[in-house]
Amino acid sequence: MSAWGIVALCLLGLAVLIFVLSYICMRLACRCYRSVTADLNKTLDRPDYRECKEQILKGRDWIEAQQPETVEIPSFDGLHLRAELIVHPHARGTLMLFHGWYGSTVTDFGYAIQEYYDRNLNLLLVHQRAQGRSEGRYMTFGIRERHDVHSWTKWHAAHFGQELPIVLAGLSMGATTVLMACGEPFDENVRGVIADCGFTTPHDIIASVVRSMHLPAKLIVPLIGMQTRLFAGFGLREYSTVEAMRHMTLPIFFAHGEADTFVPCRMSVEAYEACQSKDKILLLAPNATHGKSFPRAPEKYRACLNDLFDRALS
């Protein structure tokens, strides 16, 4: 074989290797994930959950004691999406909770779940697409999930009537999901939003994680983006919370831990600054890591929640 032939084979082999490695990265980031609560104690022994372990386990037990009803809706693209519904006998509204990446309502909201219910709220514990009990092959970092939010609000109107108000709440990717959903108008029953430690775009969060691993983001992230286009059907820059917030008019509460090393705090600040709502709150919790603003700054967090619920549900 000639020297040029050897070079061509080496280049072809390198291209195949890069394609395979970027596909593996995409699969790790976006693949469906079902079993986050299969061994909850093991999950909660991780450093990022350990400080809230007892509260989360109490929340898990409380949810199970309520014997929630499983509800199901079709997504805009033909998936079966599922959630658990806990009805309050004197509900003044419904709180829809959207968990994060590789998460669940139990791990992300368990430490405060009963507290939300005690505010006289129905709770809809949503399983995001490709996670938990909802169908889907790939997570899309809020790109398709944002349409699922609108599907759930329409189900709510059909189930409870148009008069019962809704507040949307999300943590991490769940926050990005509800923020992106605000880019399209809601019916009047959607009254407010809680967004805790959301990221701006799939591209931004993947690039941030890649850089934290001391890898070349400018080389790797475009390759992952190629794979998400080919296999998961979405682009990493397809939509952003910043773009959605330019259309935002509802009362909204942003929260983010200043010590968050997974989703940089600046991403919530960017969304807050772009937000056009005249009724917006931003809480930056000192020393709070990812998703831990509430347990690290409970009094300030509760005060912000009270303000949000009072205005949204009045």
GROMACS .gro file of N, CA, C and O in nm, residues 210-256:
model
  188
  210VAL      N    1  -1.775   1.987   3.003
  210VAL     CA    2  -1.655   1.943   2.931
  210VAL      C    3  -1.533   2.023   2.977
  210VAL      O    4  -1.425   1.967   3.002
  211ARG      N    5  -1.549   2.155   2.992
  211ARG     CA    6  -1.436   2.237   3.039
  211ARG      C    7  -1.395   2.201   3.181
  211ARG      O    8  -1.276   2.204   3.215
  212SER      N    9  -1.495   2.165   3.265
  212SER     CA   10  -1.463   2.128   3.403
  212SER      C   11  -1.379   2.000   3.409
  212SER      O   12  -1.311   1.975   3.508
  213MET      N   13  -1.386   1.920   3.301
  213MET     CA   14  -1.307   1.797   3.292
  213MET      C   15  -1.172   1.822   3.224
  213MET      O   16  -1.099   1.728   3.193
  214HIS      N   17  -1.143   1.951   3.199
  214HIS     CA   18  -1.017   1.993   3.136
  214HIS      C   19  -1.000   1.932   2.997
  214HIS      O   20  -0.890   1.892   2.957
  215LEU      N   21  -1.110   1.928   2.924
  215LEU     CA   22  -1.111   1.879   2.786
  215LEU      C   23  -1.141   1.994   2.691
  215LEU      O   24  -1.201   2.095   2.732
  216PRO      N   25  -1.102   1.983   2.564
  216PRO     CA   26  -1.123   2.093   2.468
  216PRO      C   27  -1.270   2.104   2.425
  216PRO      O   28  -1.314   2.032   2.334
  217ALA      N   29  -1.344   2.195   2.486
  217ALA     CA   30  -1.488   2.209   2.457
  217ALA      C   31  -1.513   2.249   2.312
  217ALA      O   32  -1.610   2.203   2.251
  218LYS      N   33  -1.427   2.333   2.254
  218LYS     CA   34  -1.449   2.379   2.117
  218LYS      C   35  -1.441   2.264   2.017
  218LYS      O   36  -1.501   2.272   1.909
  219LEU      N   37  -1.369   2.159   2.050
  219LEU     CA   38  -1.361   2.042   1.963
  219LEU      C   39  -1.473   1.943   1.994
  219LEU      O   40  -1.540   1.892   1.904
  220ILE      N   41  -1.496   1.915   2.123
  220ILE     CA   42  -1.586   1.806   2.162
  220ILE      C   43  -1.733   1.843   2.151
  220ILE      O   44  -1.814   1.764   2.103
  221VAL      N   45  -1.771   1.964   2.193
  221VAL     CA   46  -1.913   2.000   2.199
  221VAL      C   47  -1.978   2.001   2.060
  221VAL      O   48  -2.090   1.948   2.045
  222PRO      N   49  -1.914   2.055   1.956
  222PRO     CA   50  -1.977   2.046   1.822
  222PRO      C   51  -1.999   1.902   1.777
  222PRO      O   52  -2.100   1.873   1.710
  223LEU      N   53  -1.909   1.811   1.814
  223LEU     CA   54  -1.927   1.670   1.777
  223LEU      C   55  -2.047   1.610   1.851
  223LEU      O   56  -2.124   1.534   1.793
  224ILE      N   57  -2.061   1.644   1.980
  224ILE     CA   58  -2.179   1.597   2.053
  224ILE      C   59  -2.305   1.655   1.992
  224ILE      O   60  -2.407   1.587   1.979
  225GLY      N   61  -2.299   1.782   1.952
  225GLY     CA   62  -2.414   1.845   1.887
  225GLY      C   63  -2.452   1.776   1.757
  225GLY      O   64  -2.571   1.762   1.725
  226MET      N   65  -2.353   1.731   1.683
  226MET     CA   66  -2.381   1.655   1.561
  226MET      C   67  -2.457   1.527   1.595
  226MET      O   68  -2.553   1.489   1.526
  227GLN      N   69  -2.416   1.462   1.703
  227GLN     CA   70  -2.480   1.336   1.743
  227GLN      C   71  -2.623   1.360   1.793
  227GLN      O   72  -2.713   1.279   1.766
  228THR      N   73  -2.646   1.468   1.868
  228THR     CA   74  -2.783   1.494   1.914
  228THR      C   75  -2.874   1.523   1.796
  228THR      O   76  -2.992   1.487   1.797
  229ARG      N   77  -2.822   1.589   1.694
  229ARG     CA   78  -2.902   1.613   1.572
  229ARG      C   79  -2.935   1.482   1.502
  229ARG      O   80  -3.050   1.458   1.462
  230LEU      N   81  -2.835   1.396   1.490
  230LEU     CA   82  -2.853   1.271   1.415
  230LEU      C   83  -2.944   1.172   1.487
  230LEU      O   84  -3.031   1.109   1.426
  231PHE      N   85  -2.926   1.159   1.619
  231PHE     CA   86  -2.992   1.050   1.691
  231PHE      C   87  -3.104   1.095   1.785
  231PHE      O   88  -3.201   1.021   1.804
  232ALA      N   89  -3.091   1.212   1.845
  232ALA     CA   90  -3.191   1.257   1.942
  232ALA      C   91  -3.284   1.363   1.887
  232ALA      O   92  -3.382   1.399   1.952
  233GLY      N   93  -3.253   1.416   1.768
  233GLY     CA   94  -3.345   1.507   1.701
  233GLY      C   95  -3.350   1.648   1.757
  233GLY      O   96  -3.452   1.716   1.743
  234PHE      N   97  -3.241   1.696   1.818
  234PHE     CA   98  -3.243   1.835   1.864
  234PHE      C   99  -3.103   1.894   1.854
  234PHE      O  100  -3.002   1.823   1.855
  235GLY      N  101  -3.099   2.026   1.843
  235GLY     CA  102  -2.973   2.096   1.837
  235GLY      C  103  -2.938   2.158   1.970
  235GLY      O  104  -3.025   2.202   2.045
  236LEU      N  105  -2.809   2.165   2.000
  236LEU     CA  106  -2.766   2.216   2.129
  236LEU      C  107  -2.793   2.365   2.146
  236LEU      O  108  -2.802   2.416   2.258
  237ARG      N  109  -2.805   2.437   2.035
  237ARG     CA  110  -2.834   2.580   2.040
  237ARG      C  111  -2.975   2.611   1.989
  237ARG      O  112  -3.006   2.725   1.956
  238GLU      N  113  -3.059   2.510   1.984
  238GLU     CA  114  -3.191   2.526   1.922
  238GLU      C  115  -3.278   2.628   1.995
  238GLU      O  116  -3.359   2.697   1.932
  239TYR      N  117  -3.266   2.635   2.126
  239TYR     CA  118  -3.348   2.730   2.203
  239TYR      C  119  -3.275   2.759   2.333
  239TYR      O  120  -3.184   2.687   2.373
  240SER      N  121  -3.316   2.867   2.400
  240SER     CA  122  -3.249   2.905   2.524
  240SER      C  123  -3.347   2.966   2.622
  240SER      O  124  -3.452   3.020   2.582
  241THR      N  125  -3.313   2.959   2.749
  241THR     CA  126  -3.395   3.025   2.850
  241THR      C  127  -3.391   3.176   2.833
  241THR      O  128  -3.489   3.245   2.860
  242VAL      N  129  -3.277   3.228   2.788
  242VAL     CA  130  -3.264   3.372   2.769
  242VAL      C  131  -3.362   3.420   2.662
  242VAL      O  132  -3.431   3.522   2.679
  243GLU      N  133  -3.372   3.345   2.553
  243GLU     CA  134  -3.467   3.380   2.447
  243GLU      C  135  -3.610   3.373   2.499
  243GLU      O  136  -3.693   3.462   2.474
  244ALA      N  137  -3.641   3.268   2.575
  244ALA     CA  138  -3.776   3.252   2.628
  244ALA      C  139  -3.812   3.366   2.722
  244ALA      O  140  -3.926   3.416   2.723
  245MET      N  141  -3.716   3.409   2.804
  245MET     CA  142  -3.744   3.513   2.903
  245MET      C  143  -3.772   3.649   2.841
  245MET      O  144  -3.829   3.737   2.906
  246ARG      N  145  -3.736   3.666   2.716
  246ARG     CA  146  -3.769   3.792   2.648
  246ARG      C  147  -3.919   3.804   2.623
  246ARG      O  148  -3.968   3.911   2.586
  247HIS      N  149  -3.992   3.693   2.641
  247HIS     CA  150  -4.137   3.693   2.622
  247HIS      C  151  -4.211   3.673   2.755
  247HIS      O  152  -4.332   3.656   2.755
  248MET      N  153  -4.140   3.675   2.866
  248MET     CA  154  -4.197   3.639   2.995
  248MET      C  155  -4.272   3.755   3.057
  248MET      O  156  -4.221   3.867   3.065
  249THR      N  157  -4.393   3.729   3.105
  249THR     CA  158  -4.472   3.831   3.172
  249THR      C  159  -4.525   3.783   3.308
  249THR      O  160  -4.578   3.863   3.385
  250LEU      N  161  -4.514   3.655   3.340
  250LEU     CA  162  -4.570   3.600   3.463
  250LEU      C  163  -4.479   3.629   3.584
  250LEU      O  164  -4.359   3.649   3.567
  251PRO      N  165  -4.534   3.628   3.705
  251PRO     CA  166  -4.450   3.634   3.824
  251PRO      C  167  -4.353   3.516   3.826
  251PRO      O  168  -4.392   3.402   3.795
  252ILE      N  169  -4.227   3.542   3.862
  252ILE     CA  170  -4.127   3.436   3.855
  252ILE      C  171  -4.023   3.454   3.966
  252ILE      O  172  -3.985   3.567   4.000
  253PHE      N  173  -3.980   3.342   4.018
  253PHE     CA  174  -3.878   3.337   4.124
  253PHE      C  175  -3.761   3.253   4.074
  253PHE      O  176  -3.777   3.134   4.047
  254PHE      N  177  -3.644   3.316   4.060
  254PHE     CA  178  -3.520   3.246   4.025
  254PHE      C  179  -3.440   3.222   4.153
  254PHE      O  180  -3.430   3.310   4.239
  255ALA      N  181  -3.380   3.103   4.162
  255ALA     CA  182  -3.289   3.074   4.272
  255ALA      C  183  -3.167   3.001   4.218
  255ALA      O  184  -3.176   2.923   4.122
  256HIS      N  185  -3.052   3.027   4.281
  256HIS     CA  186  -2.930   2.955   4.240
  256HIS      C  187  -2.829   2.963   4.353
  256HIS      O  188  -2.816   3.065   4.421
   0.00000   0.00000   0.00000
